[in-house]
CSV table of N, CA and C in Angstrom, one decimal:
chain,number,residue,atom,x,y,z
A,1,MET,N,116.1,64.8,121.1
A,1,MET,CA,115.8,66.2,121.1
A,1,MET,C,115.4,66.8,122.4
A,2,GLU,N,114.9,65.9,123.3
A,2,GLU,CA,114.5,66.4,124.6
A,2,GLU,C,115.6,66.8,125.5
A,3,ASN,N,116.8,66.5,125.2
A,3,ASN,CA,118.0,66.9,126.0
A,3,ASN,C,118.8,68.1,125.4
A,4,ILE,N,118.2,68.8,124.5
A,4,ILE,CA,118.9,70.0,123.9
A,4,ILE,C,119.3,71.0,125.0
A,5,GLU,N,118.4,71.3,125.8
A,5,GLU,CA,118.7,72.3,126.9
A,5,GLU,C,119.8,71.8,127.8
A,6,HIS,N,119.7,70.6,128.2
A,6,HIS,CA,120.7,70.0,129.1
A,6,HIS,C,122.1,69.8,128.4
A,7,ASN,N,122.1,69.3,127.2
A,7,ASN,CA,123.3,68.9,126.5
A,7,ASN,C,124.0,70.1,125.8
A,8,TYR,N,123.2,71.1,125.5
A,8,TYR,CA,123.8,72.2,124.7
A,8,TYR,C,123.7,73.6,125.4
A,9,LEU,N,122.5,74.0,125.6
A,9,LEU,CA,122.2,75.4,126.1
A,9,LEU,C,122.7,75.6,127.5
A,10,ASN,N,122.6,74.7,128.4
A,10,ASN,CA,123.0,74.9,129.8
A,10,ASN,C,124.5,75.0,129.9
A,11,ASN,N,125.3,74.5,128.9
A,11,ASN,CA,126.7,74.5,129.0
A,11,ASN,C,127.4,75.5,128.0
A,12,GLY,N,126.6,76.5,127.6
A,12,GLY,CA,127.2,77.5,126.8
A,12,GLY,C,127.2,77.2,125.3
A,13,GLY,N,126.6,76.1,124.9
A,13,GLY,CA,126.5,75.7,123.5
A,13,GLY,C,125.2,76.2,122.9
A,14,GLN,N,125.0,75.8,121.7
A,14,GLN,CA,123.8,76.2,121.0
A,14,GLN,C,123.3,75.1,120.1
A,15,PHE,N,122.1,75.2,119.6
A,15,PHE,CA,121.5,74.1,118.8
A,15,PHE,C,120.5,74.8,117.8
A,16,TRP,N,120.6,74.4,116.5
A,16,TRP,CA,119.8,75.0,115.5
A,16,TRP,C,119.0,73.9,114.8
A,17,LEU,N,117.8,74.3,114.3
A,17,LEU,CA,117.0,73.4,113.6
A,17,LEU,C,116.7,74.0,112.2
A,18,ALA,N,116.6,73.2,111.2
A,18,ALA,CA,116.1,73.6,109.9
A,18,ALA,C,114.7,73.1,109.8
A,19,ILE,N,113.7,73.9,109.5
A,19,ILE,CA,112.3,73.5,109.5
A,19,ILE,C,111.7,73.8,108.1
A,20,ASN,N,111.0,72.8,107.6
A,20,ASN,CA,110.4,73.1,106.3
A,20,ASN,C,109.0,73.8,106.4
A,21,ASN,N,108.4,74.0,105.3
A,21,ASN,CA,107.1,74.8,105.3
A,21,ASN,C,106.0,74.1,106.1
A,22,HIS,N,106.1,72.8,106.3
A,22,HIS,CA,105.1,72.1,107.1
A,22,HIS,C,105.4,72.0,108.5
A,23,GLN,N,106.5,72.7,109.0
A,23,GLN,CA,106.9,72.8,110.3
A,23,GLN,C,107.6,71.5,110.8
A,24,ASN,N,108.1,70.7,109.9
A,24,ASN,CA,108.9,69.5,110.2
A,24,ASN,C,110.3,69.8,110.2
A,25,ILE,N,111.0,69.2,111.2
A,25,ILE,CA,112.5,69.3,111.3
A,25,ILE,C,113.1,68.6,110.1
A,26,VAL,N,113.9,69.2,109.3
A,26,VAL,CA,114.6,68.6,108.2
A,26,VAL,C,116.1,68.7,108.4
A,27,GLY,N,116.6,69.4,109.4
A,27,GLY,CA,118.0,69.5,109.6
A,27,GLY,C,118.3,69.9,111.0
A,28,THR,N,119.5,69.5,111.5
A,28,THR,CA,119.9,69.9,112.9
A,28,THR,C,121.4,70.1,112.9
A,29,ILE,N,121.9,70.9,113.8
A,29,ILE,CA,123.3,71.1,114.1
A,29,ILE,C,123.5,71.7,115.5
A,30,GLY,N,124.4,71.1,116.2
A,30,GLY,CA,124.7,71.6,117.6
A,30,GLY,C,126.1,72.0,117.7
A,31,LEU,N,126.3,72.8,118.7
A,31,LEU,CA,127.7,73.4,119.0
A,31,LEU,C,127.9,73.2,120.5
A,32,ILE,N,128.9,72.6,120.9
A,32,ILE,CA,129.3,72.5,122.4
A,32,ILE,C,130.6,73.2,122.6
A,33,ARG,N,130.6,74.0,123.7
A,33,ARG,CA,131.8,74.7,124.1
A,33,ARG,C,132.8,73.8,124.7
A,34,LEU,N,134.0,73.8,124.4
A,34,LEU,CA,135.1,73.0,124.9
A,34,LEU,C,136.0,74.0,125.7
A,35,ASP,N,137.0,73.3,126.4
A,35,ASP,CA,138.0,74.1,127.0
A,35,ASP,C,138.9,74.8,126.0
A,36,ASN,N,139.7,75.8,126.5
A,36,ASN,CA,140.7,76.5,125.7
A,36,ASN,C,140.1,77.2,124.4
A,37,ASN,N,138.9,77.7,124.6
A,37,ASN,CA,138.3,78.5,123.5
A,37,ASN,C,138.0,77.7,122.2
A,38,MET,N,137.7,76.4,122.4
A,38,MET,CA,137.4,75.6,121.3
A,38,MET,C,136.0,75.1,121.4
A,39,SER,N,135.5,74.5,120.3
A,39,SER,CA,134.1,74.0,120.3
A,39,SER,C,134.0,72.7,119.5
A,40,ALA,N,132.9,72.0,119.7
A,40,ALA,CA,132.7,70.7,119.0
A,40,ALA,C,131.4,70.8,118.3
A,41,LEU,N,131.4,70.4,117.0
A,41,LEU,CA,130.2,70.3,116.2
A,41,LEU,C,129.5,68.9,116.5
A,42,LYS,N,128.3,69.0,116.8
A,42,LYS,CA,127.5,67.7,117.1
A,42,LYS,C,126.2,67.7,116.4
A,43,LYS,N,125.6,66.5,116.1
A,43,LYS,CA,124.3,66.3,115.6
A,43,LYS,C,124.0,67.1,114.3
A,44,MET,N,125.0,67.1,113.4
A,44,MET,CA,124.9,67.6,112.1
A,44,MET,C,124.1,66.6,111.3
A,45,PHE,N,122.9,67.0,110.8
A,45,PHE,CA,122.0,66.1,110.1
A,45,PHE,C,121.1,66.8,109.2
A,46,VAL,N,120.9,66.3,108.0
A,46,VAL,CA,119.9,66.8,107.0
A,46,VAL,C,119.2,65.6,106.5
A,47,ASP,N,117.8,65.7,106.6
A,47,ASP,CA,117.0,64.6,106.1
A,47,ASP,C,117.3,64.3,104.6
A,48,LYS,N,117.3,63.0,104.3
A,48,LYS,CA,117.7,62.6,102.9
A,48,LYS,C,116.9,63.3,101.8
A,49,GLY,N,115.6,63.5,102.1
A,49,GLY,CA,114.8,64.2,101.1
A,49,GLY,C,115.1,65.7,100.9
A,50,TYR,N,116.0,66.2,101.8
A,50,TYR,CA,116.3,67.7,101.7
A,50,TYR,C,117.8,67.9,101.4
A,51,ARG,N,118.5,66.8,101.1
A,51,ARG,CA,119.9,67.0,100.8
A,51,ARG,C,120.1,67.6,99.5
A,52,ASN,N,121.3,68.2,99.2
A,52,ASN,CA,121.6,68.9,98.0
A,52,ASN,C,120.8,70.2,97.8
A,53,LEU,N,120.2,70.7,98.9
A,53,LEU,CA,119.5,72.0,98.8
A,53,LEU,C,120.2,73.1,99.6
A,54,LYS,N,121.4,72.8,100.0
A,54,LYS,CA,122.3,73.8,100.7
A,54,LYS,C,121.8,74.0,102.2
A,55,ILE,N,121.0,73.1,102.7
A,55,ILE,CA,120.5,73.2,104.1
A,55,ILE,C,121.7,73.0,105.0
A,56,GLY,N,122.5,71.9,104.8
A,56,GLY,CA,123.7,71.6,105.6
A,56,GLY,C,124.7,72.8,105.6
A,57,LYS,N,124.9,73.3,104.4
A,57,LYS,CA,125.8,74.5,104.3
A,57,LYS,C,125.3,75.7,105.1
A,58,LYS,N,124.0,76.0,105.0
A,58,LYS,CA,123.5,77.1,105.7
A,58,LYS,C,123.6,76.9,107.2
A,59,LEU,N,123.3,75.6,107.7
A,59,LEU,CA,123.5,75.3,109.1
A,59,LEU,C,124.9,75.5,109.6
A,60,LEU,N,125.9,74.9,108.8
A,60,LEU,CA,127.3,75.1,109.1
A,60,LEU,C,127.7,76.5,109.1
A,61,ASP,N,127.3,77.3,108.1
A,61,ASP,CA,127.7,78.7,108.0
A,61,ASP,C,127.2,79.4,109.3
A,62,LYS,N,126.0,79.1,109.8
A,62,LYS,CA,125.5,79.7,111.0
A,62,LYS,C,126.4,79.4,112.2
A,63,VAL,N,126.8,78.2,112.3
A,63,VAL,CA,127.7,77.8,113.4
A,63,VAL,C,129.0,78.5,113.3
A,64,ILE,N,129.6,78.6,112.1
A,64,ILE,CA,130.9,79.3,111.9
A,64,ILE,C,130.8,80.7,112.3
A,65,MET,N,129.7,81.4,111.8
A,65,MET,CA,129.5,82.8,112.1
A,65,MET,C,129.3,83.0,113.6
A,66,THR,N,128.6,82.1,114.2
A,66,THR,CA,128.4,82.3,115.7
A,66,THR,C,129.7,82.1,116.4
A,67,CYS,N,130.5,81.1,116.0
A,67,CYS,CA,131.8,80.9,116.6
A,67,CYS,C,132.7,82.1,116.5
A,68,LYS,N,132.7,82.7,115.3
A,68,LYS,CA,133.6,83.8,115.1
A,68,LYS,C,133.1,85.0,115.9
A,69,GLU,N,131.8,85.2,116.0
A,69,GLU,CA,131.2,86.3,116.9
A,69,GLU,C,131.6,86.1,118.3
A,70,GLN,N,131.7,84.8,118.8
A,70,GLN,CA,132.1,84.5,120.2
A,70,GLN,C,133.6,84.3,120.3
A,71,ASN,N,134.4,84.6,119.3
A,71,ASN,CA,135.8,84.5,119.3
A,71,ASN,C,136.3,83.1,119.7
A,72,ILE,N,135.6,82.1,119.2
A,72,ILE,CA,136.0,80.7,119.3
A,72,ILE,C,137.1,80.4,118.3
A,73,ASP,N,138.2,79.8,118.7
A,73,ASP,CA,139.4,79.6,117.9
A,73,ASP,C,139.2,78.5,116.9
A,74,GLY,N,138.4,77.4,117.2
A,74,GLY,CA,138.3,76.3,116.3
A,74,GLY,C,137.2,75.4,116.6
A,75,ILE,N,136.9,74.5,115.6
A,75,ILE,CA,135.8,73.6,115.7
A,75,ILE,C,136.3,72.2,115.5
A,76,TYR,N,136.0,71.2,116.4
A,76,TYR,CA,136.3,69.8,116.2
A,76,TYR,C,135.0,69.1,115.9
A,77,LEU,N,135.2,67.9,115.2
A,77,LEU,CA,134.0,67.1,115.0
A,77,LEU,C,134.5,65.6,114.8
A,78,GLY,N,133.5,64.7,115.1
A,78,GLY,CA,133.8,63.3,114.8
A,78,GLY,C,132.7,62.7,114.0
A,79,THR,N,133.0,61.8,113.1
A,79,THR,CA,132.1,61.1,112.3
A,79,THR,C,132.6,59.7,112.1
A,80,ILE,N,131.9,58.9,111.2
A,80,ILE,CA,132.3,57.5,111.0
A,80,ILE,C,132.7,57.4,109.5
A,81,ASP,N,133.6,56.4,109.2
A,81,ASP,CA,134.1,56.3,107.9
A,81,ASP,C,133.1,55.9,106.8
A,82,LYS,N,132.0,55.4,107.2
A,82,LYS,CA,131.0,55.0,106.1
A,82,LYS,C,130.2,56.3,105.7
A,83,PHE,N,130.3,57.4,106.4
A,83,PHE,CA,129.6,58.6,105.9
A,83,PHE,C,130.6,59.4,105.0
A,84,ILE,N,130.8,58.9,103.8
A,84,ILE,CA,131.7,59.4,102.9
A,84,ILE,C,131.3,60.8,102.4
A,85,SER,N,130.0,61.0,102.2
A,85,SER,CA,129.5,62.3,101.7
A,85,SER,C,129.7,63.4,102.8
A,86,ALA,N,129.6,63.0,104.1
A,86,ALA,CA,129.8,63.9,105.2
A,86,ALA,C,131.3,64.3,105.2
A,87,GLN,N,132.2,63.3,105.0
A,87,GLN,CA,133.6,63.7,105.0
A,87,GLN,C,133.9,64.6,103.9
A,88,TYR,N,133.4,64.4,102.8
A,88,TYR,CA,133.6,65.3,101.6
A,88,TYR,C,133.0,66.7,101.9
A,89,PHE,N,131.8,66.7,102.5
A,89,PHE,CA,131.2,68.0,102.9
A,89,PHE,C,132.1,68.8,103.9
A,90,TYR,N,132.6,68.1,104.9
A,90,TYR,CA,133.5,68.8,105.9
A,90,TYR,C,134.8,69.3,105.2
A,91,SER,N,135.4,68.4,104.4
A,91,SER,CA,136.7,68.8,103.7
A,91,SER,C,136.4,70.0,102.8
A,92,ASN,N,135.3,70.0,102.1
A,92,ASN,CA,135.0,71.1,101.2
A,92,ASN,C,134.6,72.4,102.0
A,93,ASN,N,134.4,72.3,103.3
A,93,ASN,CA,134.1,73.5,104.1
A,93,ASN,C,135.2,73.9,105.1
A,94,GLY,N,136.4,73.6,104.7
A,94,GLY,CA,137.5,74.1,105.5
A,94,GLY,C,138.0,73.2,106.6
A,95,PHE,N,137.4,72.0,106.8
A,95,PHE,CA,137.9,71.1,107.9
A,95,PHE,C,139.0,70.2,107.3
A,96,ARG,N,139.9,69.9,108.2
A,96,ARG,CA,141.0,69.0,107.8
A,96,ARG,C,140.9,67.8,108.7
A,97,GLU,N,141.2,66.6,108.2
A,97,GLU,CA,141.2,65.4,109.0
A,97,GLU,C,142.4,65.4,110.0
A,98,ILE,N,142.1,65.0,111.2
A,98,ILE,CA,143.1,64.9,112.3
A,98,ILE,C,142.9,63.5,112.9
A,99,LYS,N,143.9,63.1,113.8
A,99,LYS,CA,143.9,61.9,114.5
A,99,LYS,C,143.1,62.0,115.8
A,100,ARG,N,142.6,60.9,116.3
A,100,ARG,CA,141.9,60.9,117.6
A,100,ARG,C,142.7,61.5,118.7
A,101,GLY,N,144.0,61.2,118.6
A,101,GLY,CA,144.9,61.7,119.7
A,101,GLY,C,145.1,63.2,119.6
A,102,ASP,N,144.7,63.9,118.5
A,102,ASP,CA,144.8,65.3,118.4
A,102,ASP,C,143.6,66.1,119.0
A,103,LEU,N,142.6,65.3,119.4
A,103,LEU,CA,141.4,65.9,120.0
A,103,LEU,C,141.6,66.5,121.4
A,104,PRO,N,141.0,67.6,121.7
A,104,PRO,CA,141.2,68.1,123.1
A,104,PRO,C,140.6,67.1,124.1
A,105,SER,N,141.1,67.1,125.3
A,105,SER,CA,140.5,66.1,126.3
A,105,SER,C,139.1,66.4,126.6
A,106,SER,N,138.6,67.6,126.4
A,106,SER,CA,137.2,68.0,126.7
A,106,SER,C,136.2,67.6,125.6
A,107,PHE,N,136.8,67.1,124.4
A,107,PHE,CA,135.9,66.7,123.3
A,107,PHE,C,135.1,65.5,123.7
A,108,PRO,N,133.7,65.6,123.5
A,108,PRO,CA,132.9,64.4,123.8
A,108,PRO,C,133.0,63.3,122.8
A,109,LYS,N,133.9,62.4,123.1
A,109,LYS,CA,134.1,61.3,122.1
A,109,LYS,C,133.0,60.2,122.2
A,110,LEU,N,132.6,59.7,121.0
A,110,LEU,CA,131.7,58.6,120.9
A,110,LEU,C,132.5,57.4,120.4
A,111,ASP,N,132.1,56.3,120.9
A,111,ASP,CA,132.9,55.0,120.5
A,111,ASP,C,132.8,54.8,119.0
A,112,VAL,N,131.6,55.1,118.4
A,112,VAL,CA,131.4,54.8,117.0
A,112,VAL,C,132.3,55.7,116.1
A,113,ASP,N,132.6,56.9,116.5
A,113,ASP,CA,133.4,57.8,115.7
A,113,ASP,C,134.8,57.3,115.4
A,114,ASN,N,135.2,57.3,114.2
A,114,ASN,CA,136.5,56.9,113.8
A,114,ASN,C,137.2,57.8,112.8
A,115,ARG,N,136.6,58.9,112.5
A,115,ARG,CA,137.1,60.0,111.7
A,115,ARG,C,136.9,61.3,112.4
A,116,PHE,N,138.0,62.1,112.5
A,116,PHE,CA,137.9,63.4,113.2
A,116,PHE,C,138.4,64.5,112.3
A,117,TYR,N,137.8,65.7,112.5
A,117,TYR,CA,138.1,66.8,111.7
A,117,TYR,C,138.3,68.1,112.6
A,118,TYR,N,139.0,69.0,112.1
A,118,TYR,CA,139.2,70.3,112.8
A,118,TYR,C,139.2,71.4,111.8
A,119,ARG,N,138.6,72.5,112.2
A,119,ARG,CA,138.6,73.8,111.4
A,119,ARG,C,139.1,74.9,112.2
A,120,ASN,N,140.2,75.5,111.8
A,120,ASN,CA,140.8,76.7,112.5
A,120,ASN,C,140.0,77.9,112.1
A,121,LEU,N,139.5,78.7,113.1
A,121,LEU,CA,138.7,79.9,112.8
A,121,LEU,C,139.5,81.2,113.0
A,122,LYS,N,140.8,81.1,113.4
A,122,LYS,CA,141.6,82.2,113.7
A,122,LYS,C,142.1,82.9,112.4
A,123,ASP,N,142.2,82.2,111.3
A,123,ASP,CA,142.7,82.8,110.0
A,123,ASP,C,141.6,83.5,109.3
């Protein structure tokens, strides 16, 4: 969390937190600007005790709205195959699975990621 400014804000990206009534962070989502008017979704997380409360959907909707306001053409993301519910979530929210080779060169790849998704925002 201490590198939010360096990793997101200083490079034209953004970062959002979902906070409960006790001021605890229960969800996060980050957006990194990429080349060619694209973006990368990073650090999408909702605490297990707060899942199925639409927090993830609200965070993702905020990112999509922000991207559209900034005329960003699309969003890429990476995840791992054991996060099946995350894959289901992304697919149900307009993302389609792509191959690693389809990622833009500016996408920040993690070695652990083995599933990749893209959502076109131009339509």
